[in-house]
Amino acid sequence: MPVIDTHNSVNALEVRGIGKRFGAFWAVQDINLTVRPGERRAILGPNGAGKTSLFNVLTGDTNASAGSIKMFGADMTRMPINKRIRHGLRRTYQHANLFNGLTVRDTLFLAVAGIRGGWGQLLPLKASDHRLAEAERLAEVAGIQTFFSHEVSSLSHGQRRQLEIAIALAENPKVLLLDEPAAGLSPAERPKLSELLMSLPKDVTVVLIEHDMEIALQTSESVSVLFNGKLLAEGAPTEIMENEDVHRVYIGGAHVH
Amino acid sequence: MRYALIVIPLLLLPVLLNDFWLTQVMTRALILGIVALSLSFLAKYLGVVSFAQAAMAGAGGYTIAYFGPNSVNIGIELPFWISIPLALFLATAFGGLIGCVARRSRGIYAIMITLAIGIAFFYFTRQNYALFNGWTGFSGVRAPLIGGISLRAPVPLYFMSLLSAVVSMMLVSGFARSPMGLAIQAVRDAPGRVMALGISVSTPIIAAFAFSGLLAGTGGILNVWYQERISSFSVGFGPIIDILIIAVIGGLRYPSGAFIGAIVFVMLDTFAVDLVDRERFNTLIGTVLLLIVIFAPNGLQQLVMDGAAKLRRAKQPTN
Ligand SMILES: Nc1ncnc2c1ncn2[C@@H]1O[C@H](COP(=O)(O)OP(=O)(O)OP(=O)(O)O)[C@@H](O)[C@H]1O
Ligand SMILES: [Mg+2]
């Protein structure tokens, strides 16, 4: 198992026996996941495999039905979402739920203020606000600085994906969970996204759900494959490509977004 | 600049209009406009249609009546520089409290819960004699005297209302650009995402309601000075519906539309007697509302803006 680093006792993520149940149906069942600090991990799996449900449990968007989650040694299983963010956990969402009536600037301002604090201030925002400077930096990193003062509702699908990433990068994340950032992007936009992913600071741990095999394998050093809510296989990209189980349920089969 | 174009003619009105037009039409429209603004603020920035604005205005108005000179001998007379801030504070707090009760409700449920609060407040004022003097309420309420001049005199009351309206508009646009104002709009668009950013969802909702309470309370205070009385009827079904009608006529999505809606409403209310008989007013205003909802669902403000845009295009045929 090349995935588990024996030299580093504190893992970025340590997920033990995690399960998520909807009624009688386990969308995620008994998942164990160990991610080293700075590791780039891809999560693959067919539609409905439970990838997003796993992310939701990790970030606290929903509660786990079973199991435990540790981030850098700190137990986060029952931690509220805002505390997890302050611990350095960030995510993007597969389906856009952005603030359509706000500008890119205001959205990123809120992303920064949610962590730095002071979102409850009642006086008009000054142009010199330190949080706006950070918002501008984020827009630049994600490549949407030209749309900084545009309303989110006027952005293209690809620009929204970039905004998602900019939000997740607010205030130096330690662990970044990206839920299909390339979904719906045009072939021309995809290389830009891989470039952005590869330009992320090396000490940031990235877990990436991605259907685009090229992007997944190009940007990740290890792969976990989910199927029917369970972990099917784990290993280096080359091992996964040759794994027969994986071929049977995923790579060989037709896939729909 | 655009503000100046609107405000300067308004400053000249006292010279141009007689007392009837100035007070019964303009002052009244400004006051109703401020209360309707408290509704369109919530509708535009929080996405909530509230039926509790008459109650918030009432909280301000009743406080002024209770702590001011009145002819029913209820309450404690305080100097106006204490009673006015107190009334604004209580209206704001009442707004915040309503927001706290309504914070988990959206859409139709928010309408129902604010309506229930509005109606409950109406019945409470009718039954409580110690604070609200039952259904008769307070009469003979006198506006403060400043330097020997009563604020109820036509010109001072007009200027006071105009100043309040301008300040209210500036507060709305300033607040909307504050971090809290942005959080409020974020809650409107995607409450789940707000939480995921580490921002509370309840606090912006309560803040939005409290701010709308401040606006409604401002209108409520002016209204008591203007009417010189306040009673359960000031917070009953009639005013609740009137405020909604004014905001819809002007355009729920436009804060300044509240004042356009108020002018139309007051003109109809004042002159409908000449067009149709008194009892038909509701039919008339209902018809106007229907026409607006059908032909200009975004209200008169949008119509005016569309018209202005067309004019501008017509003037520059080269573009
Ligand atoms: N809130 C919910 N209530 C009930 N069932 C749910 C809920 N959310 C997800 N599921 C179910 O859980 C299973 C896993 O869904 P999930 O969204 O995690 O899959 P996924 O791997 O992200 O799929 P995709 O590739 O389509 O994004 C699916 O069968 C889905 O229908
Ligand atoms: Mg998914």
Coordinates of C-alpha atoms and ligand atoms in Angstrom, one line a residue:
Chain A
M1 CA 0.0 0.0 0.0
P2 CA 2.0 3.0 -1.2
V3 CA -0.8 5.3 -0.1
I4 CA -0.1 5.2 3.6
D5 CA 2.9 7.2 4.7
T6 CA 4.4 5.5 7.7
H7 CA 6.8 8.3 8.4
N8 CA 4.2 10.8 9.2
S9 CA 2.0 9.9 12.2
V10 CA -0.4 12.8 11.8
N11 CA -2.5 12.4 8.7
A12 CA -4.3 15.1 6.9
L13 CA -7.4 13.0 6.9
E14 CA -8.1 9.9 8.8
V15 CA -11.6 8.5 8.0
R16 CA -12.6 5.4 9.9
G17 CA -15.8 3.4 9.2
I18 CA -17.7 6.3 7.8
G19 CA -21.3 5.7 6.8
K20 CA -24.2 7.8 5.6
R21 CA -27.7 6.5 5.6
F22 CA -30.8 7.9 4.0
G23 CA -33.7 6.0 5.5
A24 CA -32.8 2.3 5.0
F25 CA -30.3 3.1 2.2
W26 CA -26.6 3.4 2.9
A27 CA -25.3 5.9 0.4
V28 CA -21.8 5.5 2.0
Q29 CA -20.8 2.5 4.0
D30 CA -17.8 1.6 6.1
I31 CA -15.3 3.8 4.3
N32 CA -11.7 4.0 5.5
L33 CA -9.5 6.7 4.0
T34 CA -6.1 7.9 5.0
V35 CA -4.7 10.9 3.2
R36 CA -1.2 12.2 3.9
P37 CA -0.5 15.9 4.3
G38 CA 0.2 17.4 0.8
E39 CA -1.2 14.3 -0.9
R40 CA -3.2 14.6 -4.1
R41 CA -5.9 12.0 -4.0
A42 CA -8.5 11.3 -6.7
I43 CA -11.8 9.7 -5.9
L44 CA -13.4 7.8 -8.8
G45 CA -16.7 6.0 -9.1
P46 CA -19.8 5.8 -11.3
N47 CA -22.8 8.0 -10.8
G48 CA -24.5 7.4 -7.4
A49 CA -21.4 5.7 -6.0
G50 CA -21.6 7.9 -2.9
K51 CA -18.7 10.3 -3.7
T52 CA -20.6 13.5 -3.0
S53 CA -22.3 12.0 0.0
L54 CA -18.8 11.2 1.4
F55 CA -17.7 14.8 0.9
N56 CA -20.9 16.1 2.6
V57 CA -20.1 14.0 5.7
L58 CA -16.4 15.1 5.7
T59 CA -17.3 18.8 5.5
G60 CA -20.2 18.6 7.9
D61 CA -22.8 19.6 5.3
T62 CA -24.6 16.4 6.6
N63 CA -23.9 14.4 9.7
A64 CA -22.2 11.0 9.6
S65 CA -24.5 8.0 10.4
A66 CA -21.5 6.0 11.5
G67 CA -17.7 6.2 11.9
S68 CA -15.2 9.0 12.8
I69 CA -13.3 11.7 10.9
K70 CA -9.9 13.2 12.0
M71 CA -8.2 16.0 10.4
F72 CA -4.5 16.5 11.4
G73 CA -5.3 14.5 14.5
A74 CA -8.3 16.6 15.6
D75 CA -11.6 14.7 15.8
M76 CA -14.1 16.5 13.5
T77 CA -16.9 13.9 13.5
R78 CA -19.4 16.1 15.4
M79 CA -17.7 19.5 14.7
P80 CA -20.0 22.2 13.2
I81 CA -19.3 23.3 9.7
N82 CA -17.9 26.7 10.6
K83 CA -15.3 25.2 13.0
R84 CA -14.2 22.7 10.3
I85 CA -13.6 25.7 8.0
R86 CA -11.5 27.4 10.6
H87 CA -9.5 24.2 10.9
G88 CA -8.6 24.6 7.2
L89 CA -11.1 22.3 5.6
R90 CA -12.6 23.7 2.3
R91 CA -14.7 22.3 -0.5
T92 CA -16.3 23.1 -3.8
Y93 CA -19.7 21.9 -4.8
Q94 CA -20.7 19.7 -7.7
H95 CA -23.9 21.6 -8.3
A96 CA -23.7 25.4 -8.3
N97 CA -25.3 27.0 -5.3
L98 CA -23.7 30.4 -5.6
F99 CA -25.1 33.8 -4.7
N100 CA -26.6 34.8 -8.0
G101 CA -27.5 38.4 -6.9
L102 CA -24.0 39.2 -5.6
T103 CA -20.8 40.1 -7.5
V104 CA -17.7 37.9 -7.6
R105 CA -16.1 40.5 -5.4
D106 CA -18.9 40.3 -2.7
T107 CA -19.0 36.5 -2.9
L108 CA -15.3 36.2 -2.3
F109 CA -15.4 38.9 0.4
L110 CA -18.0 36.8 2.3
A111 CA -15.8 33.7 1.8
V112 CA -12.9 35.5 3.5
A113 CA -15.0 37.3 6.1
G114 CA -16.6 33.9 7.1
I115 CA -13.2 32.8 8.2
R116 CA -11.5 36.1 9.3
G117 CA -14.6 37.3 10.9
G118 CA -16.4 40.7 10.8
W119 CA -19.2 39.7 8.4
G120 CA -21.6 41.2 10.8
Q121 CA -20.3 44.8 10.3
L122 CA -23.1 47.3 9.6
L123 CA -21.1 50.1 7.9
P124 CA -20.5 50.2 4.1
L125 CA -17.5 48.2 3.0
K126 CA -14.4 50.3 2.4
A127 CA -12.4 49.8 -0.8
S128 CA -9.3 49.5 1.4
D129 CA -10.7 46.6 3.5
H130 CA -8.0 43.9 4.0
R131 CA -10.6 41.2 3.2
L132 CA -11.2 42.8 -0.2
A133 CA -7.5 42.6 -0.9
E134 CA -7.6 38.9 -0.2
A135 CA -10.8 38.5 -2.3
E136 CA -8.9 40.1 -5.2
R137 CA -6.0 37.8 -4.7
L138 CA -8.3 34.8 -4.8
A139 CA -10.0 36.0 -8.0
E140 CA -6.5 36.3 -9.6
V141 CA -5.4 32.9 -8.5
A142 CA -8.6 31.3 -10.0
G143 CA -8.3 33.4 -13.1
I144 CA -11.5 35.4 -12.8
Q145 CA -10.1 38.8 -11.9
T146 CA -11.6 40.3 -15.1
F147 CA -15.0 39.5 -13.8
F148 CA -14.3 40.7 -10.3
S149 CA -17.2 43.3 -10.3
H150 CA -19.6 41.2 -12.4
E151 CA -22.7 39.7 -10.9
V152 CA -22.5 35.9 -10.4
S153 CA -25.6 35.4 -12.5
S154 CA -23.8 36.8 -15.5
L155 CA -20.9 34.3 -15.3
S156 CA -20.5 31.4 -17.7
H157 CA -20.6 27.8 -16.3
G158 CA -16.8 27.6 -16.5
Q159 CA -16.4 30.9 -14.7
R160 CA -18.7 29.7 -12.0
R161 CA -16.5 26.6 -11.5
Q162 CA -13.5 28.9 -11.2
L163 CA -15.4 31.0 -8.6
E164 CA -16.1 27.8 -6.7
I165 CA -12.4 27.1 -6.5
A166 CA -11.6 30.7 -5.5
I167 CA -14.1 30.5 -2.6
A168 CA -12.5 27.2 -1.5
L169 CA -9.0 28.8 -1.6
A170 CA -9.9 31.6 0.9
E171 CA -7.6 32.0 3.8
N172 CA -5.0 29.2 3.1
P173 CA -6.9 25.9 3.1
K174 CA -5.1 22.9 4.5
V175 CA -7.4 20.3 3.0
L176 CA -9.3 20.9 -0.2
L177 CA -12.2 18.7 -1.3
L178 CA -13.0 19.4 -5.0
D179 CA -16.3 17.8 -6.2
E180 CA -16.0 17.4 -10.0
P181 CA -14.5 20.8 -10.8
A182 CA -14.2 19.9 -14.5
A183 CA -17.8 18.8 -14.9
G184 CA -19.5 20.7 -17.8
L185 CA -16.3 22.4 -18.9
S186 CA -15.5 22.7 -22.6
P187 CA -12.4 20.8 -23.9
A188 CA -10.7 24.1 -24.2
E189 CA -11.3 25.0 -20.5
R190 CA -10.1 21.7 -19.1
P191 CA -6.3 22.2 -19.5
K192 CA -6.7 25.5 -17.7
L193 CA -8.3 23.8 -14.8
S194 CA -5.6 21.1 -14.5
E195 CA -3.1 23.8 -14.6
L196 CA -4.9 25.6 -11.8
L197 CA -5.0 22.4 -9.8
M198 CA -1.4 21.7 -10.3
S199 CA -0.4 25.2 -9.4
L200 CA -1.9 24.8 -5.9
P201 CA 0.6 25.1 -3.1
K202 CA 2.3 21.8 -2.5
D203 CA 1.5 21.6 1.2
V204 CA -2.3 21.8 0.5
T205 CA -3.9 18.3 0.7
V206 CA -6.3 17.9 -2.2
V207 CA -9.0 15.3 -2.6
L208 CA -10.5 15.4 -6.0
I209 CA -13.7 13.8 -7.3
E210 CA -13.3 13.7 -11.0
H211 CA -14.9 11.8 -13.9
D212 CA -12.3 13.1 -16.4
M213 CA -9.7 10.4 -16.1
E214 CA -7.1 12.5 -17.8
I215 CA -7.4 15.3 -15.3
A216 CA -7.7 12.8 -12.4
L217 CA -4.6 10.8 -13.2
Q218 CA -2.6 13.8 -14.3
T219 CA -3.1 15.7 -11.1
S220 CA -3.2 12.9 -8.5
E221 CA -0.7 10.5 -7.1
S222 CA -3.2 8.1 -5.6
V223 CA -6.7 7.0 -6.4
S224 CA -9.6 5.6 -4.4
V225 CA -12.5 4.0 -6.3
L226 CA -16.0 4.0 -4.8
F227 CA -18.8 1.7 -5.9
N228 CA -22.2 1.3 -4.3
G229 CA -21.1 3.4 -1.3
K230 CA -18.1 1.1 -0.6
L231 CA -14.4 1.4 -1.3
L232 CA -13.7 -0.9 -4.2
A233 CA -10.0 -0.2 -4.8
E234 CA -7.2 2.0 -3.7
G235 CA -3.7 2.6 -5.1
A236 CA -1.4 4.4 -7.5
P237 CA -3.0 5.5 -10.8
T238 CA -1.2 2.8 -12.8
E239 CA -2.5 0.0 -10.4
I240 CA -6.0 1.4 -10.6
M241 CA -5.9 1.5 -14.4
E242 CA -5.0 -2.2 -14.5
N243 CA -7.4 -3.3 -11.7
E244 CA -10.0 -5.6 -13.2
D245 CA -12.8 -4.8 -10.7
V246 CA -12.3 -1.1 -11.5
H247 CA -12.5 -1.8 -15.2
R248 CA -15.7 -3.9 -14.8
V249 CA -17.7 -1.2 -12.8
Y250 CA -16.2 2.0 -14.0
I251 CA -13.6 2.5 -16.6
G252 CA -15.0 0.0 -19.1
G253 CA -18.6 1.0 -18.6
A254 CA -20.3 3.9 -20.2
H255 CA -20.5 7.0 -18.0
V256 CA -23.0 9.7 -17.9
H257 CA -22.6 13.0 -16.1
Chain B
M1 CA -26.2 63.9 -8.9
R2 CA -29.4 61.9 -9.7
Y3 CA -30.4 62.3 -6.1
A4 CA -30.0 66.1 -6.5
L5 CA -32.3 66.1 -9.5
I6 CA -35.1 64.6 -7.4
V7 CA -34.4 66.2 -4.1
I8 CA -34.0 69.9 -5.2
P9 CA -37.5 70.1 -6.8
L10 CA -38.8 68.5 -3.6
L11 CA -37.2 71.1 -1.5
L12 CA -39.0 73.8 -3.5
L13 CA -42.4 72.2 -3.2
P14 CA -43.5 74.2 0.0
V15 CA -43.3 77.4 -2.1
L16 CA -45.2 75.9 -5.0
L17 CA -48.0 74.0 -3.2
N18 CA -50.7 75.0 -0.9
D19 CA -51.0 73.4 2.5
F20 CA -53.5 70.8 1.3
W21 CA -51.3 69.5 -1.4
L22 CA -48.2 69.7 0.7
T23 CA -49.6 67.9 3.8
Q24 CA -52.4 65.7 2.6
V25 CA -50.6 64.5 -0.5
M26 CA -46.8 65.0 -0.3
T27 CA -46.2 64.6 3.4
R28 CA -48.6 61.7 3.6
A29 CA -47.0 60.0 0.6
L30 CA -43.5 60.4 2.0
I31 CA -44.6 58.9 5.4
L32 CA -46.3 55.9 3.7
G33 CA -43.4 55.6 1.4
I34 CA -41.0 55.2 4.3
V35 CA -43.1 52.4 5.8
A36 CA -43.5 50.7 2.3
L37 CA -39.7 51.0 1.9
S38 CA -39.2 48.9 5.0
L39 CA -41.2 46.2 3.2
S40 CA -39.5 46.5 -0.2
F41 CA -36.1 46.4 1.6
L42 CA -36.9 43.0 3.1
A43 CA -38.4 41.8 -0.2
K44 CA -35.4 42.9 -2.3
Y45 CA -32.5 42.1 -0.1
L46 CA -33.8 39.2 2.0
G47 CA -36.4 37.9 -0.4
V48 CA -39.1 37.9 2.2
V49 CA -42.5 39.5 1.9
S50 CA -43.5 40.6 5.3
F51 CA -47.0 41.5 6.6
A52 CA -45.7 42.7 9.9
Q53 CA -44.5 46.1 8.8
A54 CA -47.6 47.9 10.1
A55 CA -46.9 46.3 13.5
M56 CA -43.3 47.6 13.5
A57 CA -44.5 51.1 12.5
G58 CA -47.1 50.8 15.2
A59 CA -44.4 50.0 17.8
G60 CA -42.7 53.3 16.9
G61 CA -45.9 55.2 16.8
Y62 CA -47.4 53.9 20.0
T63 CA -44.1 54.6 21.9
I64 CA -44.2 58.2 20.7
A65 CA -47.8 58.5 21.7
Y66 CA -47.3 56.9 25.1
F67 CA -44.2 59.0 26.0
G68 CA -45.4 62.2 24.4
P69 CA -48.1 64.8 25.0
N70 CA -51.6 63.2 24.3
S71 CA -55.2 63.9 25.4
V72 CA -56.0 60.5 26.8
N73 CA -53.9 60.8 30.0
I74 CA -52.1 57.6 29.5
G75 CA -48.3 57.2 29.6
I76 CA -45.4 59.3 30.8
E77 CA -44.4 62.4 29.1
L78 CA -40.7 62.5 28.2
P79 CA -38.7 65.1 26.3
F80 CA -38.8 64.4 22.5
W81 CA -35.0 63.9 22.4
I82 CA -35.6 60.8 24.7
S83 CA -38.9 59.6 23.3
I84 CA -37.8 59.6 19.6
P85 CA -34.7 57.5 20.1
L86 CA -36.7 55.2 22.4
A87 CA -39.4 54.8 19.8
L88 CA -36.8 54.0 17.1
F89 CA -35.1 51.6 19.4
L90 CA -38.3 49.7 20.3
A91 CA -39.4 49.5 16.7
T92 CA -35.9 48.1 15.7
A93 CA -36.0 45.6 18.6
F94 CA -39.5 44.6 17.7
G95 CA -38.4 44.1 14.1
G96 CA -35.5 41.9 15.3
L97 CA -37.8 39.9 17.5
I98 CA -40.2 39.3 14.5
G99 CA -37.1 38.2 12.5
C100 CA -36.1 35.9 15.3
V101 CA -39.6 34.2 15.2
A102 CA -39.7 34.1 11.4
R103 CA -36.1 33.2 10.7
R104 CA -36.7 29.6 9.8
S105 CA -39.6 30.4 7.4
R106 CA -39.3 31.2 3.8
G107 CA -41.7 32.1 1.0
I108 CA -45.3 31.4 1.8
Y109 CA -44.5 30.4 5.3
A110 CA -42.8 33.7 6.0
I111 CA -45.9 35.5 4.7
M112 CA -48.1 33.5 7.0
I113 CA -46.0 33.9 10.1
T114 CA -45.6 37.7 9.6
L115 CA -49.3 38.0 8.9
A116 CA -50.0 36.1 12.1
I117 CA -47.7 38.4 14.1
G118 CA -49.3 41.5 12.5
I119 CA -52.8 40.3 13.3
A120 CA -51.9 39.2 16.8
F121 CA -50.4 42.7 17.4
F122 CA -53.6 44.3 16.2
Y123 CA -55.8 42.3 18.6
F124 CA -53.3 42.8 21.4
T125 CA -53.6 46.6 21.0
R126 CA -57.4 46.4 21.1
Q127 CA -57.4 44.4 24.3
N128 CA -54.6 46.0 26.2
Y129 CA -55.6 49.3 28.0
A130 CA -52.6 49.9 30.2
L131 CA -50.2 50.5 27.3
F132 CA -52.3 50.8 24.2
N133 CA -55.6 52.2 25.5
G134 CA -57.6 49.5 23.8
W135 CA -59.2 50.0 20.4
T136 CA -59.6 53.8 20.8
G137 CA -55.9 54.2 21.3
F138 CA -54.3 57.6 21.7
S139 CA -55.6 60.9 20.4
G140 CA -54.5 64.5 20.7
V141 CA -50.9 63.4 20.2
R142 CA -48.8 66.6 19.7
A143 CA -45.6 66.7 17.7
P144 CA -42.6 68.2 19.5
L145 CA -42.2 72.0 19.6
I146 CA -38.7 73.1 18.5
G147 CA -37.9 76.7 19.1
G148 CA -41.6 77.4 19.4
I149 CA -42.5 75.9 16.1
S150 CA -44.6 72.8 16.0
L151 CA -43.3 69.9 13.9
R152 CA -46.9 69.4 12.9
A153 CA -47.1 72.6 11.0
P154 CA -47.3 71.8 7.3
V155 CA -43.9 73.0 6.2
P156 CA -41.8 71.7 9.1
L157 CA -43.6 68.3 9.0
Y158 CA -43.0 68.1 5.2
F159 CA -39.3 68.8 5.6
M160 CA -39.1 66.4 8.5
S161 CA -40.7 63.7 6.4
L162 CA -38.6 64.5 3.3
L163 CA -35.4 64.4 5.4
S164 CA -36.5 61.1 6.9
A165 CA -37.2 59.7 3.5
V166 CA -33.8 60.8 2.1
V167 CA -32.0 59.5 5.1
S168 CA -33.9 56.2 4.9
M169 CA -32.9 55.7 1.3
M170 CA -29.3 56.5 2.0
L171 CA -29.4 54.0 5.0
V172 CA -30.8 51.3 2.7
S173 CA -28.2 51.8 0.0
G174 CA -25.4 52.0 2.6
F175 CA -26.6 49.0 4.6
A176 CA -26.9 46.9 1.4
R177 CA -23.2 47.5 0.8
S178 CA -22.1 46.6 4.3
P179 CA -20.7 43.2 5.2
M180 CA -24.0 42.4 7.0
G181 CA -26.0 43.7 4.0
L182 CA -24.0 41.3 1.7
A183 CA -24.6 38.4 4.1
I184 CA -28.3 39.2 4.0
Q185 CA -28.4 39.0 0.2
A186 CA -26.3 35.8 0.4
V187 CA -29.0 34.3 2.7
R188 CA -31.6 35.3 0.1
D189 CA -29.7 33.5 -2.7
A190 CA -28.4 30.3 -1.1
P191 CA -28.8 30.0 2.7
G192 CA -27.1 26.6 2.8
R193 CA -24.0 28.0 1.1
V194 CA -23.9 30.8 3.7
M195 CA -23.5 28.3 6.4
A196 CA -20.8 26.5 4.5
L197 CA -18.8 29.8 4.4
G198 CA -18.9 29.8 8.2
I199 CA -21.5 32.6 8.4
S200 CA -24.6 32.3 10.5
V201 CA -27.9 32.3 8.6
S202 CA -30.1 33.5 11.5
T203 CA -28.1 36.6 12.3
P204 CA -28.4 38.3 8.9
I205 CA -32.2 37.5 8.9
I206 CA -32.7 39.0 12.3
A207 CA -30.5 42.0 11.3
A208 CA -32.6 42.6 8.2
F209 CA -35.8 42.5 10.1
A210 CA -34.4 44.8 12.8
F211 CA -33.3 47.3 10.1
S212 CA -36.7 47.1 8.5
G213 CA -38.2 47.8 12.0
L214 CA -36.0 50.9 12.2
L215 CA -37.4 52.2 8.8
A216 CA -41.0 51.2 9.7
G217 CA -40.6 52.8 13.1
T218 CA -39.4 56.1 11.5
G219 CA -42.6 56.1 9.3
G220 CA -44.7 55.2 12.3
I221 CA -43.4 58.1 14.4
L222 CA -44.0 60.6 11.6
N223 CA -47.5 59.1 11.0
V224 CA -48.5 59.7 14.6
W225 CA -47.4 63.3 14.4
Y226 CA -49.3 63.7 11.1
Q227 CA -52.5 62.0 12.2
E228 CA -52.2 63.3 15.8
R229 CA -53.5 60.0 17.0
I230 CA -52.9 56.2 16.8
S231 CA -55.2 53.4 17.5
S232 CA -55.7 49.7 16.8
F233 CA -57.0 50.7 13.3
S234 CA -53.5 52.1 12.5
V235 CA -52.1 48.6 12.7
G236 CA -55.1 46.6 11.5
F237 CA -55.9 44.8 8.2
G238 CA -56.3 48.0 6.3
P239 CA -52.8 49.5 6.9
I240 CA -51.2 46.0 6.5
I241 CA -52.8 45.7 3.0
D242 CA -52.1 49.3 2.1
I243 CA -48.4 49.0 2.8
L244 CA -48.3 45.9 0.6
I245 CA -50.2 47.6 -2.2
I246 CA -47.9 50.6 -2.1
A247 CA -44.8 48.5 -2.3
V248 CA -46.2 46.4 -5.2
I249 CA -47.4 49.4 -7.2
G250 CA -43.9 50.9 -6.9
G251 CA -42.1 47.6 -7.5
L252 CA -41.1 45.3 -4.7
R253 CA -37.6 45.1 -6.2
Y254 CA -37.0 48.8 -6.1
P255 CA -36.6 50.6 -2.8
S256 CA -37.3 54.0 -4.4
G257 CA -40.4 52.5 -5.9
A258 CA -42.0 52.6 -2.5
F259 CA -42.3 56.4 -2.8
I260 CA -43.7 56.2 -6.4
G261 CA -46.2 53.7 -5.1
A262 CA -47.1 55.9 -2.2
I263 CA -47.7 59.0 -4.4
V264 CA -50.0 57.0 -6.7
F265 CA -51.8 55.5 -3.7
V266 CA -52.3 58.8 -1.9
M267 CA -53.5 60.5 -5.1
L268 CA -56.1 57.8 -5.7
D269 CA -57.1 57.8 -2.1
T270 CA -57.5 61.6 -2.0
F271 CA -59.2 62.1 -5.4
A272 CA -61.0 58.8 -5.8
V273 CA -64.0 60.5 -4.1
D274 CA -64.3 62.8 -7.1
L275 CA -64.0 60.0 -9.6
V276 CA -66.0 57.2 -7.9
D277 CA -67.8 57.3 -4.7
R278 CA -66.1 56.8 -1.4
E279 CA -67.1 53.1 -1.0
R280 CA -65.7 52.2 -4.4
F281 CA -62.1 53.2 -3.4
N282 CA -61.2 49.6 -2.7
T283 CA -62.5 48.5 -6.1
L284 CA -60.5 51.3 -7.7
I285 CA -57.2 50.5 -5.9
G286 CA -57.8 46.8 -6.6
T287 CA -58.2 47.5 -10.3
V288 CA -55.0 49.6 -10.4
L289 CA -53.1 46.9 -8.5
L290 CA -54.5 44.2 -10.9
L291 CA -53.4 46.3 -14.0
I292 CA -49.9 46.7 -12.5
V293 CA -49.5 43.1 -11.6
I294 CA -50.6 42.1 -15.1
F295 CA -48.8 44.8 -17.2
A296 CA -45.9 45.8 -15.1
P297 CA -45.1 43.1 -12.6
N298 CA -42.0 44.8 -11.5
G299 CA -43.9 48.0 -10.6
L300 CA -44.0 51.5 -11.8
Q301 CA -40.3 52.1 -10.9
Q302 CA -39.4 49.6 -13.6
L303 CA -41.8 51.2 -16.1
V304 CA -40.2 54.6 -15.4
M305 CA -36.7 53.2 -15.9
D306 CA -37.7 51.3 -19.1
G307 CA -39.2 54.6 -20.4
A308 CA -36.1 56.5 -19.6
A309 CA -33.9 54.0 -21.3
K310 CA -36.0 54.1 -24.4
L311 CA -35.8 57.9 -24.4
R312 CA -32.1 57.8 -24.1
R313 CA -31.8 55.3 -27.0
A314 CA -34.1 57.5 -29.1
K315 CA -31.9 60.5 -28.5
Q316 CA -28.7 58.7 -29.7
P317 CA -29.7 57.2 -33.0
T318 CA -26.1 56.7 -34.0
N319 CA -25.6 54.1 -31.2
Ligands
LIG1 N1 -30.3 13.6 0.4 C1 -30.5 12.3 -0.1 N2 -31.5 11.6 0.2 C2 -31.6 10.3 -0.3 N3 -30.8 9.8 -1.1 C3 -29.7 10.5 -1.4 C4 -29.5 11.8 -0.9 N4 -28.3 12.3 -1.4 C5 -27.8 11.3 -2.2 N5 -28.6 10.2 -2.2 C6 -28.4 8.9 -2.8 O1 -27.1 8.4 -2.4 C7 -26.5 7.8 -3.5 C8 -25.1 8.5 -3.7 O2 -25.3 9.8 -4.2 P1 -24.0 10.7 -4.4 O3 -24.6 12.0 -4.8 O4 -23.2 10.7 -3.2 O5 -23.3 10.0 -5.6 P2 -22.1 10.5 -6.5 O6 -21.1 9.4 -6.4 O7 -21.6 11.9 -6.0 O8 -22.7 10.5 -7.9 P3 -22.4 11.5 -9.1 O9 -21.3 11.0 -9.9 O10 -23.7 11.4 -9.9 O11 -22.2 12.9 -8.6 C9 -27.3 8.0 -4.7 O12 -28.0 6.8 -4.9 C10 -28.3 9.1 -4.3 O13 -29.5 8.9 -5.0
MG2 MG -21.6 13.7 -6.9

